């Protein structure tokens, strides 16, 4: 891939799987374009950029690994990326693969700002920034509820974090407090905030989401034994065409299967139709549900990141973990007939949002961009 002109802002997820890294990058692009509608932006996967179709092979191997060997992946991820969150070492094997690729991209694009929604490109660019090869303003935007060891820290100018606990970790790593913003995991501005209202419900509409890949034990959850009493169930099947076709063939009156939805306005409307969300603990779906004020029930977690997310979300009392040995349906009803439990969730939800920066992401982007412009003007003068 070659580029003949400068790009003002680059956004870095990793791999081309439609993951939360991409959703957050898209949300940031929408926020950035609100501030700078005429500036150029581009979302880049450095693996596909540098190595073409190898990205598809890597994505396929990754998906098969977490599907067929989840416990092995979970142990390796915890050991290599999470066990010692304050320990930072150079990832020279990744630098060997990606350093020349990123240098080439920087020379072509010459960006003013770079946003990272995945740790690996953050790591590579942070090294180049410290060496003076990259001069752009760099921003880490964390898409999980913890900070893995791969994220670049030195050489990163600003950090958007979901929680105060993550801010504390960054401060312990030497980041200045003024350069950290508690924004939550950014979601698209098309999703409007709603307040949670505690009330007893006897008829419940439910949204079940397995993420963009339609994973997370949905088939078991959707057995007629579990969901026969619910008023209606919307199922986001994502790219799981087999699941979608199974639900269409079953033709259950109270279940509506939905394929992958790219429109955030449609997603916003869907959230407003339901009383609660059943999902796996991926950062984006969780953050969207919290923004919409919807109680969240977690039925499963992918190995690695999601299992760690679940630990942190449980600590914050922001999710209800479903017991697979009991009726899912009854557990959901038990929550909605218990006003005390609902009010406790509301209190924890308020506490989560209370510590966030009152400044919008759009305003923060504008401020740090202007700060960069001012600094460069002073350097020239």
PDB file of N, CA and C in Angstrom, residues 258-354:
ATOM      1  N   UNK A 258     -30.610 -11.110  14.285  1.00  0.00           N
ATOM      2  CA  UNK A 258     -30.138  -9.975  13.498  1.00  0.00           C
ATOM      3  C   UNK A 258     -28.711 -10.249  13.047  1.00  0.00           C
ATOM      4  N   UNK A 259     -28.427  -9.969  11.790  1.00  0.00           N
ATOM      5  CA  UNK A 259     -27.065 -10.106  11.295  1.00  0.00           C
ATOM      6  C   UNK A 259     -26.238  -8.901  11.759  1.00  0.00           C
ATOM      7  N   UNK A 260     -25.002  -8.852  11.328  1.00  0.00           N
ATOM      8  CA  UNK A 260     -24.099  -7.770  11.727  1.00  0.00           C
ATOM      9  C   UNK A 260     -24.693  -6.411  11.359  1.00  0.00           C
ATOM     10  N   UNK A 261     -24.761  -5.507  12.322  1.00  0.00           N
ATOM     11  CA  UNK A 261     -25.324  -4.168  12.108  1.00  0.00           C
ATOM     12  C   UNK A 261     -24.185  -3.159  12.170  1.00  0.00           C
ATOM     13  N   UNK A 262     -23.964  -2.477  11.076  1.00  0.00           N
ATOM     14  CA  UNK A 262     -22.885  -1.485  11.041  1.00  0.00           C
ATOM     15  C   UNK A 262     -23.366  -0.098  11.442  1.00  0.00           C
ATOM     16  N   UNK A 263     -24.657   0.181  11.284  1.00  0.00           N
ATOM     17  CA  UNK A 263     -25.206   1.501  11.593  1.00  0.00           C
ATOM     18  C   UNK A 263     -25.343   1.691  13.102  1.00  0.00           C
ATOM     19  N   UNK A 264     -24.647   2.690  13.634  1.00  0.00           N
ATOM     20  CA  UNK A 264     -24.727   2.962  15.063  1.00  0.00           C
ATOM     21  C   UNK A 264     -26.096   3.532  15.450  1.00  0.00           C
ATOM     22  N   UNK A 265     -26.757   4.201  14.527  1.00  0.00           N
ATOM     23  CA  UNK A 265     -28.113   4.690  14.815  1.00  0.00           C
ATOM     24  C   UNK A 265     -29.063   3.523  15.015  1.00  0.00           C
ATOM     25  N   UNK A 266     -28.901   2.465  14.201  1.00  0.00           N
ATOM     26  CA  UNK A 266     -29.735   1.273  14.377  1.00  0.00           C
ATOM     27  C   UNK A 266     -29.424   0.575  15.695  1.00  0.00           C
ATOM     28  N   UNK A 267     -28.141   0.521  16.043  1.00  0.00           N
ATOM     29  CA  UNK A 267     -27.755  -0.086  17.320  1.00  0.00           C
ATOM     30  C   UNK A 267     -28.352   0.706  18.482  1.00  0.00           C
ATOM     31  N   UNK A 268     -28.294   2.032  18.395  1.00  0.00           N
ATOM     32  CA  UNK A 268     -28.865   2.884  19.437  1.00  0.00           C
ATOM     33  C   UNK A 268     -30.355   2.613  19.591  1.00  0.00           C
ATOM     34  N   UNK A 269     -31.062   2.521  18.471  1.00  0.00           N
ATOM     35  CA  UNK A 269     -32.506   2.246  18.500  1.00  0.00           C
ATOM     36  C   UNK A 269     -32.775   0.880  19.123  1.00  0.00           C
ATOM     37  N   UNK A 270     -31.934  -0.106  18.802  1.00  0.00           N
ATOM     38  CA  UNK A 270     -32.122  -1.451  19.337  1.00  0.00           C
ATOM     39  C   UNK A 270     -31.967  -1.459  20.855  1.00  0.00           C
ATOM     40  N   UNK A 271     -30.950  -0.770  21.378  1.00  0.00           N
ATOM     41  CA  UNK A 271     -30.764  -0.686  22.819  1.00  0.00           C
ATOM     42  C   UNK A 271     -32.011  -0.098  23.499  1.00  0.00           C
ATOM     43  N   UNK A 272     -32.632   0.861  22.849  1.00  0.00           N
ATOM     44  CA  UNK A 272     -33.774   1.526  23.461  1.00  0.00           C
ATOM     45  C   UNK A 272     -35.038   0.673  23.449  1.00  0.00           C
ATOM     46  N   UNK A 273     -35.013  -0.450  22.719  1.00  0.00           N
ATOM     47  CA  UNK A 273     -36.170  -1.350  22.694  1.00  0.00           C
ATOM     48  C   UNK A 273     -36.152  -2.352  23.840  1.00  0.00           C
ATOM     49  N   UNK A 274     -34.991  -2.509  24.508  1.00  0.00           N
ATOM     50  CA  UNK A 274     -34.832  -3.613  25.450  1.00  0.00           C
ATOM     51  C   UNK A 274     -34.649  -3.123  26.878  1.00  0.00           C
ATOM     52  N   UNK A 275     -34.827  -4.066  27.809  1.00  0.00           N
ATOM     53  CA  UNK A 275     -34.682  -3.769  29.234  1.00  0.00           C
ATOM     54  C   UNK A 275     -33.314  -4.142  29.777  1.00  0.00           C
ATOM     55  N   UNK A 276     -32.640  -5.099  29.130  1.00  0.00           N
ATOM     56  CA  UNK A 276     -31.343  -5.572  29.623  1.00  0.00           C
ATOM     57  C   UNK A 276     -30.564  -6.189  28.477  1.00  0.00           C
ATOM     58  N   UNK A 277     -29.270  -6.406  28.727  1.00  0.00           N
ATOM     59  CA  UNK A 277     -28.372  -6.955  27.708  1.00  0.00           C
ATOM     60  C   UNK A 277     -27.651  -8.169  28.288  1.00  0.00           C
ATOM     61  N   UNK A 278     -27.654  -9.248  27.511  1.00  0.00           N
ATOM     62  CA  UNK A 278     -26.841 -10.422  27.849  1.00  0.00           C
ATOM     63  C   UNK A 278     -25.695 -10.460  26.855  1.00  0.00           C
ATOM     64  N   UNK A 279     -24.473 -10.482  27.355  1.00  0.00           N
ATOM     65  CA  UNK A 279     -23.331 -10.373  26.459  1.00  0.00           C
ATOM     66  C   UNK A 279     -22.103 -11.016  27.090  1.00  0.00           C
ATOM     67  N   UNK A 280     -21.053 -11.130  26.308  1.00  0.00           N
ATOM     68  CA  UNK A 280     -19.747 -11.473  26.854  1.00  0.00           C
ATOM     69  C   UNK A 280     -19.042 -10.154  27.216  1.00  0.00           C
ATOM     70  N   UNK A 281     -18.031 -10.204  28.056  1.00  0.00           N
ATOM     71  CA  UNK A 281     -17.450  -8.957  28.569  1.00  0.00           C
ATOM     72  C   UNK A 281     -16.422  -8.310  27.635  1.00  0.00           C
ATOM     73  N   UNK A 282     -16.832  -8.059  26.400  1.00  0.00           N
ATOM     74  CA  UNK A 282     -16.016  -7.261  25.501  1.00  0.00           C
ATOM     75  C   UNK A 282     -16.203  -5.792  25.824  1.00  0.00           C
ATOM     76  N   UNK A 283     -15.153  -5.013  25.715  1.00  0.00           N
ATOM     77  CA  UNK A 283     -15.186  -3.630  26.189  1.00  0.00           C
ATOM     78  C   UNK A 283     -16.242  -2.764  25.547  1.00  0.00           C
ATOM     79  N   UNK A 284     -16.440  -2.888  24.225  1.00  0.00           N
ATOM     80  CA  UNK A 284     -17.334  -1.970  23.525  1.00  0.00           C
ATOM     81  C   UNK A 284     -18.799  -2.232  23.869  1.00  0.00           C
ATOM     82  N   UNK A 285     -19.250  -3.489  23.779  1.00  0.00           N
ATOM     83  CA  UNK A 285     -20.649  -3.798  24.088  1.00  0.00           C
ATOM     84  C   UNK A 285     -20.969  -3.441  25.530  1.00  0.00           C
ATOM     85  N   UNK A 286     -20.039  -3.722  26.434  1.00  0.00           N
ATOM     86  CA  UNK A 286     -20.244  -3.360  27.836  1.00  0.00           C
ATOM     87  C   UNK A 286     -20.401  -1.846  27.970  1.00  0.00           C
ATOM     88  N   UNK A 287     -19.519  -1.087  27.330  1.00  0.00           N
ATOM     89  CA  UNK A 287     -19.554   0.376  27.448  1.00  0.00           C
ATOM     90  C   UNK A 287     -20.815   0.960  26.828  1.00  0.00           C
ATOM     91  N   UNK A 288     -21.233   0.406  25.684  1.00  0.00           N
ATOM     92  CA  UNK A 288     -22.483   0.864  25.070  1.00  0.00           C
ATOM     93  C   UNK A 288     -23.659   0.596  25.997  1.00  0.00           C
ATOM     94  N   UNK A 289     -23.693  -0.579  26.601  1.00  0.00           N
ATOM     95  CA  UNK A 289     -24.798  -0.934  27.494  1.00  0.00           C
ATOM     96  C   UNK A 289     -24.817  -0.043  28.726  1.00  0.00           C
ATOM     97  N   UNK A 290     -23.635   0.257  29.275  1.00  0.00           N
ATOM     98  CA  UNK A 290     -23.562   1.152  30.431  1.00  0.00           C
ATOM     99  C   UNK A 290     -24.041   2.547  30.063  1.00  0.00           C
ATOM    100  N   UNK A 291     -23.620   3.038  28.886  1.00  0.00           N
ATOM    101  CA  UNK A 291     -24.051   4.353  28.429  1.00  0.00           C
ATOM    102  C   UNK A 291     -25.573   4.420  28.275  1.00  0.00           C
ATOM    103  N   UNK A 292     -26.153   3.304  27.826  1.00  0.00           N
ATOM    104  CA  UNK A 292     -27.613   3.265  27.647  1.00  0.00           C
ATOM    105  C   UNK A 292     -28.348   2.944  28.944  1.00  0.00           C
ATOM    106  N   UNK A 293     -27.599   2.741  30.044  1.00  0.00           N
ATOM    107  CA  UNK A 293     -28.224   2.476  31.336  1.00  0.00           C
ATOM    108  C   UNK A 293     -28.900   1.127  31.416  1.00  0.00           C
ATOM    109  N   UNK A 294     -28.366   0.125  30.725  1.00  0.00           N
ATOM    110  CA  UNK A 294     -28.993  -1.191  30.684  1.00  0.00           C
ATOM    111  C   UNK A 294     -28.272  -2.159  31.630  1.00  0.00           C
ATOM    112  N   UNK A 295     -29.000  -2.860  32.489  1.00  0.00           N
ATOM    113  CA  UNK A 295     -28.366  -3.924  33.278  1.00  0.00           C
ATOM    114  C   UNK A 295     -27.720  -4.953  32.358  1.00  0.00           C
ATOM    115  N   UNK A 296     -26.553  -5.451  32.766  1.00  0.00           N
ATOM    116  CA  UNK A 296     -25.766  -6.345  31.917  1.00  0.00           C
ATOM    117  C   UNK A 296     -25.626  -7.693  32.603  1.00  0.00           C
ATOM    118  N   UNK A 297     -25.965  -8.752  31.868  1.00  0.00           N
ATOM    119  CA  UNK A 297     -25.805 -10.116  32.351  1.00  0.00           C
ATOM    120  C   UNK A 297     -24.748 -10.793  31.489  1.00  0.00           C
ATOM    121  N   UNK A 298     -23.724 -11.337  32.130  1.00  0.00           N
ATOM    122  CA  UNK A 298     -22.630 -11.977  31.406  1.00  0.00           C
ATOM    123  C   UNK A 298     -22.795 -13.490  31.487  1.00  0.00           C
ATOM    124  N   UNK A 299     -22.834 -14.119  30.321  1.00  0.00           N
ATOM    125  CA  UNK A 299     -23.053 -15.561  30.285  1.00  0.00           C
ATOM    126  C   UNK A 299     -21.787 -16.331  29.961  1.00  0.00           C
ATOM    127  N   UNK A 300     -20.803 -15.669  29.392  1.00  0.00           N
ATOM    128  CA  UNK A 300     -19.591 -16.349  28.966  1.00  0.00           C
ATOM    129  C   UNK A 300     -18.518 -15.296  28.726  1.00  0.00           C
ATOM    130  N   UNK A 301     -17.271 -15.741  28.650  1.00  0.00           N
ATOM    131  CA  UNK A 301     -16.158 -14.828  28.371  1.00  0.00           C
ATOM    132  C   UNK A 301     -15.124 -15.562  27.544  1.00  0.00           C
ATOM    133  N   UNK A 302     -14.651 -14.897  26.488  1.00  0.00           N
ATOM    134  CA  UNK A 302     -13.565 -15.465  25.703  1.00  0.00           C
ATOM    135  C   UNK A 302     -12.294 -15.462  26.538  1.00  0.00           C
ATOM    136  N   UNK A 303     -11.361 -16.356  26.243  1.00  0.00           N
ATOM    137  CA  UNK A 303     -10.118 -16.405  27.015  1.00  0.00           C
ATOM    138  C   UNK A 303      -9.284 -15.142  26.827  1.00  0.00           C
ATOM    139  N   UNK A 304      -8.422 -14.896  27.796  1.00  0.00           N
ATOM    140  CA  UNK A 304      -7.534 -13.738  27.695  1.00  0.00           C
ATOM    141  C   UNK A 304      -8.196 -12.474  28.185  1.00  0.00           C
ATOM    142  N   UNK A 305      -8.313 -11.501  27.297  1.00  0.00           N
ATOM    143  CA  UNK A 305      -8.785 -10.166  27.660  1.00  0.00           C
ATOM    144  C   UNK A 305     -10.150 -10.183  28.346  1.00  0.00           C
ATOM    145  N   UNK A 306     -11.092 -10.949  27.806  1.00  0.00           N
ATOM    146  CA  UNK A 306     -12.454 -10.876  28.328  1.00  0.00           C
ATOM    147  C   UNK A 306     -12.567 -11.456  29.739  1.00  0.00           C
ATOM    148  N   UNK A 307     -11.796 -12.474  30.029  1.00  0.00           N
ATOM    149  CA  UNK A 307     -11.847 -13.037  31.378  1.00  0.00           C
ATOM    150  C   UNK A 307     -11.282 -12.055  32.396  1.00  0.00           C
ATOM    151  N   UNK A 308     -10.277 -11.294  32.000  1.00  0.00           N
ATOM    152  CA  UNK A 308      -9.738 -10.265  32.896  1.00  0.00           C
ATOM    153  C   UNK A 308     -10.729  -9.107  33.012  1.00  0.00           C
ATOM    154  N   UNK A 309     -11.347  -8.734  31.896  1.00  0.00           N
ATOM    155  CA  UNK A 309     -12.402  -7.717  31.942  1.00  0.00           C
ATOM    156  C   UNK A 309     -13.490  -8.105  32.929  1.00  0.00           C
ATOM    157  N   UNK A 310     -13.893  -9.373  32.887  1.00  0.00           N
ATOM    158  CA  UNK A 310     -14.973  -9.834  33.766  1.00  0.00           C
ATOM    159  C   UNK A 310     -14.593  -9.678  35.231  1.00  0.00           C
ATOM    160  N   UNK A 311     -13.342  -9.962  35.559  1.00  0.00           N
ATOM    161  CA  UNK A 311     -12.883  -9.778  36.943  1.00  0.00           C
ATOM    162  C   UNK A 311     -13.034  -8.317  37.380  1.00  0.00           C
ATOM    163  N   UNK A 312     -12.622  -7.399  36.507  1.00  0.00           N
ATOM    164  CA  UNK A 312     -12.670  -5.982  36.857  1.00  0.00           C
ATOM    165  C   UNK A 312     -14.111  -5.465  36.891  1.00  0.00           C
ATOM    166  N   UNK A 313     -14.924  -5.882  35.955  1.00  0.00           N
ATOM    167  CA  UNK A 313     -16.324  -5.448  35.924  1.00  0.00           C
ATOM    168  C   UNK A 313     -17.091  -5.983  37.125  1.00  0.00           C
ATOM    169  N   UNK A 314     -16.750  -7.188  37.545  1.00  0.00           N
ATOM    170  CA  UNK A 314     -17.373  -7.752  38.746  1.00  0.00           C
ATOM    171  C   UNK A 314     -16.953  -6.962  39.978  1.00  0.00           C
ATOM    172  N   UNK A 315     -15.668  -6.579  40.032  1.00  0.00           N
ATOM    173  CA  UNK A 315     -15.183  -5.759  41.147  1.00  0.00           C
ATOM    174  C   UNK A 315     -15.919  -4.431  41.215  1.00  0.00           C
ATOM    175  N   UNK A 316     -16.220  -3.852  40.056  1.00  0.00           N
ATOM    176  CA  UNK A 316     -16.928  -2.571  39.996  1.00  0.00           C
ATOM    177  C   UNK A 316     -18.440  -2.732  40.156  1.00  0.00           C
ATOM    178  N   UNK A 317     -18.900  -3.998  40.253  1.00  0.00           N
ATOM    179  CA  UNK A 317     -20.341  -4.303  40.418  1.00  0.00           C
ATOM    180  C   UNK A 317     -21.174  -3.753  39.258  1.00  0.00           C
ATOM    181  N   UNK A 318     -20.624  -3.837  38.048  1.00  0.00           N
ATOM    182  CA  UNK A 318     -21.314  -3.305  36.871  1.00  0.00           C
ATOM    183  C   UNK A 318     -21.989  -4.386  36.035  1.00  0.00           C
ATOM    184  N   UNK A 319     -21.729  -5.652  36.357  1.00  0.00           N
ATOM    185  CA  UNK A 319     -22.354  -6.746  35.609  1.00  0.00           C
ATOM    186  C   UNK A 319     -22.912  -7.777  36.574  1.00  0.00           C
ATOM    187  N   UNK A 320     -23.894  -8.520  36.082  1.00  0.00           N
ATOM    188  CA  UNK A 320     -24.454  -9.652  36.812  1.00  0.00           C
ATOM    189  C   UNK A 320     -23.966 -10.919  36.108  1.00  0.00           C
ATOM    190  N   UNK A 321     -23.230 -11.760  36.805  1.00  0.00           N
ATOM    191  CA  UNK A 321     -22.709 -12.975  36.185  1.00  0.00           C
ATOM    192  C   UNK A 321     -23.730 -14.098  36.316  1.00  0.00           C
ATOM    193  N   UNK A 322     -24.105 -14.685  35.174  1.00  0.00           N
ATOM    194  CA  UNK A 322     -25.097 -15.740  35.159  1.00  0.00           C
ATOM    195  C   UNK A 322     -24.467 -17.078  35.520  1.00  0.00           C
ATOM    196  N   UNK A 323     -25.195 -17.856  36.284  1.00  0.00           N
ATOM    197  CA  UNK A 323     -24.773 -19.190  36.689  1.00  0.00           C
ATOM    198  C   UNK A 323     -25.305 -20.194  35.667  1.00  0.00           C
ATOM    199  N   UNK A 324     -24.411 -20.879  34.976  1.00  0.00           N
ATOM    200  CA  UNK A 324     -24.820 -21.807  33.921  1.00  0.00           C
ATOM    201  C   UNK A 324     -25.595 -23.006  34.454  1.00  0.00           C
ATOM    202  N   UNK A 325     -25.478 -23.264  35.753  1.00  0.00           N
ATOM    203  CA  UNK A 325     -26.171 -24.413  36.334  1.00  0.00           C
ATOM    204  C   UNK A 325     -27.635 -24.108  36.639  1.00  0.00           C
ATOM    205  N   UNK A 326     -28.013 -22.839  36.529  1.00  0.00           N
ATOM    206  CA  UNK A 326     -29.376 -22.434  36.849  1.00  0.00           C
ATOM    207  C   UNK A 326     -30.052 -21.864  35.603  1.00  0.00           C
ATOM    208  N   UNK A 327     -31.342 -21.696  35.672  1.00  0.00           N
ATOM    209  CA  UNK A 327     -32.093 -21.115  34.568  1.00  0.00           C
ATOM    210  C   UNK A 327     -31.662 -19.668  34.344  1.00  0.00           C
ATOM    211  N   UNK A 328     -31.178 -19.376  33.146  1.00  0.00           N
ATOM    212  CA  UNK A 328     -30.803 -18.000  32.818  1.00  0.00           C
ATOM    213  C   UNK A 328     -32.011 -17.080  32.940  1.00  0.00           C
ATOM    214  N   UNK A 329     -33.112 -17.566  32.414  1.00  0.00           N
ATOM    215  CA  UNK A 329     -34.331 -16.764  32.410  1.00  0.00           C
ATOM    216  C   UNK A 329     -34.745 -16.379  33.825  1.00  0.00           C
ATOM    217  N   UNK A 330     -34.697 -17.344  34.762  1.00  0.00           N
ATOM    218  CA  UNK A 330     -35.117 -17.074  36.139  1.00  0.00           C
ATOM    219  C   UNK A 330     -34.170 -16.082  36.805  1.00  0.00           C
ATOM    220  N   UNK A 331     -32.874 -16.192  36.515  1.00  0.00           N
ATOM    221  CA  UNK A 331     -31.910 -15.263  37.107  1.00  0.00           C
ATOM    222  C   UNK A 331     -32.175 -13.830  36.655  1.00  0.00           C
ATOM    223  N   UNK A 332     -32.580 -13.672  35.401  1.00  0.00           N
ATOM    224  CA  UNK A 332     -32.889 -12.334  34.884  1.00  0.00           C
ATOM    225  C   UNK A 332     -34.162 -11.803  35.523  1.00  0.00           C
ATOM    226  N   UNK A 333     -35.181 -12.673  35.641  1.00  0.00           N
ATOM    227  CA  UNK A 333     -36.420 -12.254  36.297  1.00  0.00           C
ATOM    228  C   UNK A 333     -36.173 -11.895  37.760  1.00  0.00           C
ATOM    229  N   UNK A 334     -35.321 -12.659  38.440  1.00  0.00           N
ATOM    230  CA  UNK A 334     -35.040 -12.381  39.851  1.00  0.00           C
ATOM    231  C   UNK A 334     -34.466 -10.981  40.031  1.00  0.00           C
ATOM    232  N   UNK A 335     -33.644 -10.542  39.077  1.00  0.00           N
ATOM    233  CA  UNK A 335     -33.087  -9.189  39.149  1.00  0.00           C
ATOM    234  C   UNK A 335     -34.192  -8.146  38.993  1.00  0.00           C
ATOM    235  N   UNK A 336     -35.095  -8.354  38.052  1.00  0.00           N
ATOM    236  CA  UNK A 336     -36.088  -7.320  37.734  1.00  0.00           C
ATOM    237  C   UNK A 336     -37.280  -7.287  38.692  1.00  0.00           C
ATOM    238  N   UNK A 337     -37.399  -8.261  39.566  1.00  0.00           N
ATOM    239  CA  UNK A 337     -38.449  -8.170  40.596  1.00  0.00           C
ATOM    240  C   UNK A 337     -37.867  -7.712  41.927  1.00  0.00           C
ATOM    241  N   UNK A 338     -36.557  -7.481  41.953  1.00  0.00           N
ATOM    242  CA  UNK A 338     -35.878  -7.059  43.184  1.00  0.00           C
ATOM    243  C   UNK A 338     -35.430  -5.609  43.036  1.00  0.00           C
ATOM    244  N   UNK A 339     -36.208  -4.695  43.584  1.00  0.00           N
ATOM    245  CA  UNK A 339     -35.910  -3.266  43.459  1.00  0.00           C
ATOM    246  C   UNK A 339     -34.591  -2.911  44.127  1.00  0.00           C
ATOM    247  N   UNK A 340     -34.268  -3.563  45.249  1.00  0.00           N
ATOM    248  CA  UNK A 340     -33.011  -3.274  45.945  1.00  0.00           C
ATOM    249  C   UNK A 340     -31.810  -3.581  45.058  1.00  0.00           C
ATOM    250  N   UNK A 341     -31.835  -4.717  44.370  1.00  0.00           N
ATOM    251  CA  UNK A 341     -30.728  -5.075  43.479  1.00  0.00           C
ATOM    252  C   UNK A 341     -30.604  -4.072  42.337  1.00  0.00           C
ATOM    253  N   UNK A 342     -31.737  -3.648  41.811  1.00  0.00           N
ATOM    254  CA  UNK A 342     -31.709  -2.662  40.730  1.00  0.00           C
ATOM    255  C   UNK A 342     -31.138  -1.332  41.204  1.00  0.00           C
ATOM    256  N   UNK A 343     -31.523  -0.914  42.385  1.00  0.00           N
ATOM    257  CA  UNK A 343     -31.013   0.350  42.917  1.00  0.00           C
ATOM    258  C   UNK A 343     -29.513   0.274  43.199  1.00  0.00           C
ATOM    259  N   UNK A 344     -29.047  -0.886  43.652  1.00  0.00           N
ATOM    260  CA  UNK A 344     -27.608  -1.066  43.868  1.00  0.00           C
ATOM    261  C   UNK A 344     -26.848  -0.947  42.545  1.00  0.00           C
ATOM    262  N   UNK A 345     -27.393  -1.556  41.500  1.00  0.00           N
ATOM    263  CA  UNK A 345     -26.774  -1.427  40.179  1.00  0.00           C
ATOM    264  C   UNK A 345     -26.741   0.035  39.749  1.00  0.00           C
ATOM    265  N   UNK A 346     -27.838   0.748  39.972  1.00  0.00           N
ATOM    266  CA  UNK A 346     -27.914   2.167  39.615  1.00  0.00           C
ATOM    267  C   UNK A 346     -26.843   2.966  40.363  1.00  0.00           C
ATOM    268  N   UNK A 347     -26.631   2.671  41.630  1.00  0.00           N
ATOM    269  CA  UNK A 347     -25.624   3.377  42.421  1.00  0.00           C
ATOM    270  C   UNK A 347     -24.215   3.116  41.884  1.00  0.00           C
ATOM    271  N   UNK A 348     -23.930   1.863  41.544  1.00  0.00           N
ATOM    272  CA  UNK A 348     -22.617   1.527  41.002  1.00  0.00           C
ATOM    273  C   UNK A 348     -22.415   2.151  39.620  1.00  0.00           C
ATOM    274  N   UNK A 349     -23.477   2.217  38.846  1.00  0.00           N
ATOM    275  CA  UNK A 349     -23.409   2.852  37.530  1.00  0.00           C
ATOM    276  C   UNK A 349     -23.115   4.344  37.677  1.00  0.00           C
ATOM    277  N   UNK A 350     -23.800   4.989  38.616  1.00  0.00           N
ATOM    278  CA  UNK A 350     -23.551   6.410  38.879  1.00  0.00           C
ATOM    279  C   UNK A 350     -22.108   6.644  39.330  1.00  0.00           C
ATOM    280  N   UNK A 351     -21.602   5.754  40.186  1.00  0.00           N
ATOM    281  CA  UNK A 351     -20.235   5.895  40.685  1.00  0.00           C
ATOM    282  C   UNK A 351     -19.230   5.749  39.545  1.00  0.00           C
ATOM    283  N   UNK A 352     -19.507   4.848  38.615  1.00  0.00           N
ATOM    284  CA  UNK A 352     -18.622   4.629  37.466  1.00  0.00           C
ATOM    285  C   UNK A 352     -18.530   5.887  36.609  1.00  0.00           C
ATOM    286  N   UNK A 353     -19.677   6.512  36.325  1.00  0.00           N
ATOM    287  CA  UNK A 353     -19.682   7.709  35.487  1.00  0.00           C
ATOM    288  C   UNK A 353     -19.230   8.956  36.243  1.00  0.00           C
ATOM    289  N   UNK A 354     -19.384   8.955  37.568  1.00  0.00           N
ATOM    290  CA  UNK A 354     -19.071  10.149  38.357  1.00  0.00           C
ATOM    291  C   UNK A 354     -17.593  10.513  38.278  1.00  0.00           C
TER     292      UNK A 354
END
